[in-house]
Amino acid sequence: MSEYTPTDITPPELQPSALANHVPAWAEAAPTPTDVHDWAERQAAALVPFELDGRGWPLNPQGRTGRTGRNLGKWGENAAADPIVVAGSGQERWVLLITRDDIGVEAIPGGMTDPGETAPQTLARELREETGVDLADYHPIILGRDLVDDWRNSDEAWVASTSALYLLPAIVTATAADDALDANWYPFGTLTELDDAITLTGRTLYAAHRPLLQRALDYLDN
């Protein structure tokens, strides 16, 4: 059996030597999972259940990723929220997407949950911050709580998201801000139609969000 040798993806600012001098505002101070002391609470609050290994380190629920270390704010689960905003109906159905500033692809507006924040609060805040669309008074339809195939995931740190559907009667004005380079409405009859529309702009759809968007389509078409 070949030896498992995952690649450490910890960026310089999260290396133990760097954390000893400065902790980024978006990250916890623990240099390793051993330095985290509330694993029971984190497991109880997790969107997707996870276990600890013999060292007391978190185990990615999807298994080995080929990556180790941390390129996220927390060890273990990093909770996020993804608001899927759909306007119109039938053949005139549109979905609101942003162009992410980190990897330059079209994606659902969303982001990490702040400490003490509920999923509905994160959904509304991230949508407002990234598109200027304020739906705080709307009641979203929760579609699921799932692991996200995020490019920063590792064996010991990963993203899990609450995805929710907002239904609007018509398109509203959206303006990119915060982590978004652009914000646009795309036709949303099928995933293929969405892919084709995005391709015409010279962009691509964020692969990790495809299952979430398909779930929204399945809900709308049932």
mmCIF file of C-alpha atoms in Angstrom:
data_model
loop_
_atom_site.group_PDB
_atom_site.id
_atom_site.type_symbol
_atom_site.label_atom_id
_atom_site.label_comp_id
_atom_site.label_asym_id
_atom_site.label_seq_id
_atom_site.Cartn_x
_atom_site.Cartn_y
_atom_site.Cartn_z
ATOM 1 C CA MET A 1 0.000 0.000 0.000
ATOM 2 C CA SER A 2 1.418 3.388 -1.000
ATOM 3 C CA GLU A 3 2.010 5.959 1.705
ATOM 4 C CA TYR A 4 -0.490 8.820 1.895
ATOM 5 C CA THR A 5 1.400 12.095 1.444
ATOM 6 C CA PRO A 6 -1.051 15.006 1.226
ATOM 7 C CA THR A 7 0.124 18.468 0.202
ATOM 8 C CA ASP A 8 0.137 21.133 2.927
ATOM 9 C CA ILE A 9 -1.956 24.054 1.635
ATOM 10 C CA THR A 10 -1.525 26.321 4.668
ATOM 11 C CA PRO A 11 -0.694 29.832 3.402
ATOM 12 C CA PRO A 12 2.149 31.834 4.994
ATOM 13 C CA GLU A 13 -0.188 33.966 7.122
ATOM 14 C CA LEU A 14 -1.618 30.853 8.843
ATOM 15 C CA GLN A 15 1.673 29.121 9.542
ATOM 16 C CA PRO A 16 2.344 28.721 13.302
ATOM 17 C CA SER A 17 5.272 31.156 13.221
ATOM 18 C CA ALA A 18 3.102 33.827 11.578
ATOM 19 C CA LEU A 19 0.134 33.257 13.915
ATOM 20 C CA ALA A 20 2.433 33.761 16.900
ATOM 21 C CA ASN A 21 2.901 37.368 15.769
ATOM 22 C CA HIS A 22 -0.382 38.217 14.064
ATOM 23 C CA VAL A 23 -3.764 36.514 13.662
ATOM 24 C CA PRO A 24 -5.775 37.659 10.602
ATOM 25 C CA ALA A 25 -9.208 39.000 11.489
ATOM 26 C CA TRP A 26 -10.875 36.205 9.457
ATOM 27 C CA ALA A 27 -8.989 33.347 11.139
ATOM 28 C CA GLU A 28 -8.786 31.636 14.508
ATOM 29 C CA ALA A 29 -5.489 31.678 16.389
ATOM 30 C CA ALA A 30 -5.076 27.900 16.798
ATOM 31 C CA PRO A 31 -1.947 26.839 14.863
ATOM 32 C CA THR A 32 -3.065 23.174 14.845
ATOM 33 C CA PRO A 33 -6.310 21.321 15.714
ATOM 34 C CA THR A 34 -4.666 20.259 18.979
ATOM 35 C CA ASP A 35 -4.939 23.889 20.088
ATOM 36 C CA VAL A 36 -8.729 23.907 19.604
ATOM 37 C CA HIS A 37 -10.592 23.132 22.848
ATOM 38 C CA ASP A 38 -14.275 23.173 21.871
ATOM 39 C CA TRP A 39 -14.535 20.243 19.498
ATOM 40 C CA ALA A 40 -17.649 18.850 21.198
ATOM 41 C CA GLU A 41 -19.460 22.146 20.665
ATOM 42 C CA ARG A 42 -18.290 22.375 17.049
ATOM 43 C CA GLN A 43 -19.441 18.848 16.334
ATOM 44 C CA ALA A 44 -22.841 19.513 17.898
ATOM 45 C CA ALA A 45 -23.336 22.675 15.798
ATOM 46 C CA ALA A 46 -22.016 21.254 12.518
ATOM 47 C CA LEU A 47 -24.174 21.445 9.398
ATOM 48 C CA VAL A 48 -22.667 18.103 8.326
ATOM 49 C CA PRO A 49 -21.635 15.638 11.102
ATOM 50 C CA PHE A 50 -17.929 14.892 11.417
ATOM 51 C CA GLU A 51 -15.663 12.794 13.621
ATOM 52 C CA LEU A 52 -12.252 13.241 15.250
ATOM 53 C CA ASP A 53 -9.265 10.961 14.710
ATOM 54 C CA GLY A 54 -7.060 9.400 17.342
ATOM 55 C CA ARG A 55 -5.182 12.674 17.802
ATOM 56 C CA GLY A 56 -8.407 14.569 18.388
ATOM 57 C CA TRP A 57 -8.118 16.210 14.951
ATOM 58 C CA PRO A 58 -11.204 16.704 12.740
ATOM 59 C CA LEU A 59 -11.824 14.344 9.842
ATOM 60 C CA ASN A 60 -13.284 15.718 6.616
ATOM 61 C CA PRO A 61 -16.652 13.923 6.203
ATOM 62 C CA GLN A 62 -15.845 13.258 2.543
ATOM 63 C CA GLY A 63 -12.596 11.503 3.415
ATOM 64 C CA ARG A 64 -9.098 12.205 2.164
ATOM 65 C CA THR A 65 -8.642 15.220 -0.070
ATOM 66 C CA GLY A 66 -4.951 14.955 -0.911
ATOM 67 C CA ARG A 67 -4.470 18.207 1.025
ATOM 68 C CA THR A 68 -3.595 18.889 4.640
ATOM 69 C CA GLY A 69 -3.327 22.036 6.756
ATOM 70 C CA ARG A 70 -5.690 25.008 6.780
ATOM 71 C CA ASN A 71 -6.491 27.648 4.164
ATOM 72 C CA LEU A 72 -9.774 28.610 5.869
ATOM 73 C CA GLY A 73 -10.690 30.583 8.959
ATOM 74 C CA LYS A 74 -11.258 27.588 11.223
ATOM 75 C CA TRP A 75 -10.150 24.031 11.695
ATOM 76 C CA GLY A 76 -12.950 21.569 10.998
ATOM 77 C CA GLU A 77 -16.178 22.828 9.500
ATOM 78 C CA ASN A 78 -16.387 26.387 8.203
ATOM 79 C CA ALA A 79 -20.087 27.229 7.916
ATOM 80 C CA ALA A 80 -21.226 29.277 4.932
ATOM 81 C CA ALA A 81 -24.478 30.291 3.272
ATOM 82 C CA ASP A 82 -25.410 30.462 -0.410
ATOM 83 C CA PRO A 83 -28.505 32.486 -1.409
ATOM 84 C CA ILE A 84 -29.919 31.377 -4.767
ATOM 85 C CA VAL A 85 -31.997 34.298 -6.004
ATOM 86 C CA VAL A 86 -34.398 33.493 -8.828
ATOM 87 C CA ALA A 87 -36.635 36.012 -10.590
ATOM 88 C CA GLY A 88 -39.592 35.346 -12.853
ATOM 89 C CA SER A 89 -41.083 31.997 -13.839
ATOM 90 C CA GLY A 90 -41.423 29.537 -16.704
ATOM 91 C CA GLN A 91 -39.455 30.534 -19.791
ATOM 92 C CA GLU A 92 -38.651 33.896 -18.219
ATOM 93 C CA ARG A 93 -36.719 32.622 -15.198
ATOM 94 C CA TRP A 94 -33.414 34.198 -14.191
ATOM 95 C CA VAL A 95 -30.785 33.563 -11.514
ATOM 96 C CA LEU A 96 -28.457 36.113 -9.921
ATOM 97 C CA LEU A 97 -24.755 35.233 -9.978
ATOM 98 C CA ILE A 98 -21.551 37.089 -9.163
ATOM 99 C CA THR A 99 -18.045 36.904 -10.576
ATOM 100 C CA ARG A 100 -15.826 35.864 -7.670
ATOM 101 C CA ASP A 101 -12.761 38.018 -7.167
ATOM 102 C CA ASP A 102 -10.602 35.126 -5.913
ATOM 103 C CA ILE A 103 -10.947 32.656 -8.783
ATOM 104 C CA GLY A 104 -12.771 34.702 -11.447
ATOM 105 C CA VAL A 105 -15.746 32.404 -12.071
ATOM 106 C CA GLU A 106 -19.530 32.863 -11.975
ATOM 107 C CA ALA A 107 -20.953 31.756 -8.647
ATOM 108 C CA ILE A 108 -23.814 32.076 -6.208
ATOM 109 C CA PRO A 109 -23.331 35.155 -4.003
ATOM 110 C CA GLY A 110 -22.520 33.959 -0.505
ATOM 111 C CA GLY A 111 -19.870 33.529 2.115
ATOM 112 C CA MET A 112 -18.861 32.492 5.592
ATOM 113 C CA THR A 113 -21.096 32.743 8.632
ATOM 114 C CA ASP A 114 -19.905 35.265 11.213
ATOM 115 C CA PRO A 115 -19.701 34.243 14.911
ATOM 116 C CA GLY A 116 -23.162 34.302 16.505
ATOM 117 C CA GLU A 117 -24.901 34.666 13.148
ATOM 118 C CA THR A 118 -27.776 32.444 12.008
ATOM 119 C CA ALA A 119 -27.963 31.010 8.487
ATOM 120 C CA PRO A 120 -30.807 33.376 7.410
ATOM 121 C CA GLN A 121 -28.770 36.330 8.683
ATOM 122 C CA THR A 122 -25.712 35.186 6.717
ATOM 123 C CA LEU A 123 -27.775 34.648 3.585
ATOM 124 C CA ALA A 124 -29.213 38.173 3.711
ATOM 125 C CA ARG A 125 -25.931 39.851 4.701
ATOM 126 C CA GLU A 126 -23.796 38.192 2.035
ATOM 127 C CA LEU A 127 -26.375 38.898 -0.657
ATOM 128 C CA ARG A 128 -26.553 42.553 0.323
ATOM 129 C CA GLU A 129 -22.773 42.941 0.617
ATOM 130 C CA GLU A 130 -21.983 41.306 -2.737
ATOM 131 C CA THR A 131 -24.889 42.457 -4.927
ATOM 132 C CA GLY A 132 -26.611 45.334 -3.128
ATOM 133 C CA VAL A 133 -29.865 43.346 -3.156
ATOM 134 C CA ASP A 134 -31.541 43.510 0.268
ATOM 135 C CA LEU A 135 -33.876 40.577 0.936
ATOM 136 C CA ALA A 136 -33.695 40.663 4.731
ATOM 137 C CA ASP A 137 -37.504 40.783 4.918
ATOM 138 C CA TYR A 138 -37.934 37.728 2.690
ATOM 139 C CA HIS A 139 -38.253 34.188 4.036
ATOM 140 C CA PRO A 140 -36.002 31.910 1.985
ATOM 141 C CA ILE A 141 -36.711 28.262 1.237
ATOM 142 C CA ILE A 142 -33.905 26.184 2.767
ATOM 143 C CA LEU A 143 -32.819 23.657 0.136
ATOM 144 C CA GLY A 144 -30.073 21.845 2.001
ATOM 145 C CA ARG A 145 -27.047 21.803 4.257
ATOM 146 C CA ASP A 146 -24.135 20.226 2.429
ATOM 147 C CA LEU A 147 -20.405 19.934 2.059
ATOM 148 C CA VAL A 148 -19.100 22.218 -0.668
ATOM 149 C CA ASP A 149 -16.291 21.100 -2.990
ATOM 150 C CA ASP A 150 -14.336 24.252 -2.194
ATOM 151 C CA TRP A 151 -10.796 24.670 -3.554
ATOM 152 C CA ARG A 152 -9.561 25.449 -0.026
ATOM 153 C CA ASN A 153 -10.796 22.209 1.558
ATOM 154 C CA SER A 154 -8.304 19.920 3.256
ATOM 155 C CA ASP A 155 -8.425 16.791 5.419
ATOM 156 C CA GLU A 156 -8.747 18.942 8.552
ATOM 157 C CA ALA A 157 -10.666 22.043 7.358
ATOM 158 C CA TRP A 158 -13.586 22.314 4.934
ATOM 159 C CA VAL A 159 -16.661 24.312 3.914
ATOM 160 C CA ALA A 160 -20.268 23.293 4.555
ATOM 161 C CA SER A 161 -23.085 25.517 3.359
ATOM 162 C CA THR A 162 -26.751 26.234 3.909
ATOM 163 C CA SER A 163 -28.246 26.820 0.453
ATOM 164 C CA ALA A 164 -31.549 28.652 0.206
ATOM 165 C CA LEU A 165 -33.892 29.805 -2.535
ATOM 166 C CA TYR A 166 -35.307 33.317 -2.804
ATOM 167 C CA LEU A 167 -38.148 33.768 -5.300
ATOM 168 C CA LEU A 168 -38.776 37.216 -6.782
ATOM 169 C CA PRO A 169 -41.527 38.201 -9.232
ATOM 170 C CA ALA A 170 -39.093 40.091 -11.462
ATOM 171 C CA ILE A 171 -35.435 41.040 -11.853
ATOM 172 C CA VAL A 172 -34.128 43.733 -9.509
ATOM 173 C CA THR A 173 -31.037 45.892 -9.891
ATOM 174 C CA ALA A 174 -27.824 44.238 -8.678
ATOM 175 C CA THR A 175 -24.478 45.992 -8.234
ATOM 176 C CA ALA A 176 -21.246 44.112 -7.523
ATOM 177 C CA ALA A 177 -19.379 44.922 -4.315
ATOM 178 C CA ASP A 178 -17.269 43.341 -1.570
ATOM 179 C CA ASP A 179 -15.895 39.983 -2.898
ATOM 180 C CA ALA A 180 -17.674 40.298 -6.266
ATOM 181 C CA LEU A 181 -16.143 41.698 -9.451
ATOM 182 C CA ASP A 182 -19.483 41.681 -11.245
ATOM 183 C CA ALA A 183 -23.147 40.745 -10.681
ATOM 184 C CA ASN A 184 -25.472 39.585 -13.437
ATOM 185 C CA TRP A 185 -28.788 37.851 -14.086
ATOM 186 C CA TYR A 186 -28.642 34.733 -16.276
ATOM 187 C CA PRO A 187 -31.427 32.647 -17.874
ATOM 188 C CA PHE A 188 -32.231 29.731 -15.576
ATOM 189 C CA GLY A 189 -34.480 27.276 -17.359
ATOM 190 C CA THR A 190 -31.927 24.449 -17.136
ATOM 191 C CA LEU A 191 -28.318 24.075 -16.076
ATOM 192 C CA THR A 192 -27.378 23.676 -19.750
ATOM 193 C CA GLU A 193 -29.093 26.964 -20.604
ATOM 194 C CA LEU A 194 -27.214 28.627 -17.758
ATOM 195 C CA ASP A 195 -23.887 27.141 -18.911
ATOM 196 C CA ASP A 196 -24.468 28.352 -22.454
ATOM 197 C CA ALA A 197 -25.309 31.892 -21.325
ATOM 198 C CA ILE A 198 -22.229 32.076 -19.110
ATOM 199 C CA THR A 199 -20.000 30.691 -21.884
ATOM 200 C CA LEU A 200 -21.181 33.482 -24.186
ATOM 201 C CA THR A 201 -19.687 35.971 -21.716
ATOM 202 C CA GLY A 202 -16.319 34.196 -21.836
ATOM 203 C CA ARG A 203 -16.705 32.969 -18.269
ATOM 204 C CA THR A 204 -17.346 29.631 -16.571
ATOM 205 C CA LEU A 205 -19.654 28.433 -13.789
ATOM 206 C CA TYR A 206 -18.068 27.576 -10.429
ATOM 207 C CA ALA A 207 -18.121 23.764 -10.394
ATOM 208 C CA ALA A 208 -18.772 23.535 -6.637
ATOM 209 C CA HIS A 209 -22.072 25.403 -7.073
ATOM 210 C CA ARG A 210 -23.463 23.234 -9.848
ATOM 211 C CA PRO A 211 -25.152 20.737 -7.473
ATOM 212 C CA LEU A 212 -26.721 23.587 -5.480
ATOM 213 C CA LEU A 213 -28.120 25.219 -8.620
ATOM 214 C CA GLN A 214 -29.424 21.889 -9.909
ATOM 215 C CA ARG A 215 -31.203 21.333 -6.599
ATOM 216 C CA ALA A 216 -32.866 24.727 -6.978
ATOM 217 C CA LEU A 217 -33.969 23.814 -10.516
ATOM 218 C CA ASP A 218 -35.344 20.478 -9.299
ATOM 219 C CA TYR A 219 -37.354 22.299 -6.633
ATOM 220 C CA LEU A 220 -38.700 24.843 -9.110
ATOM 221 C CA ASP A 221 -39.672 22.223 -11.696
ATOM 222 C CA ASN A 222 -41.533 19.953 -9.267
#
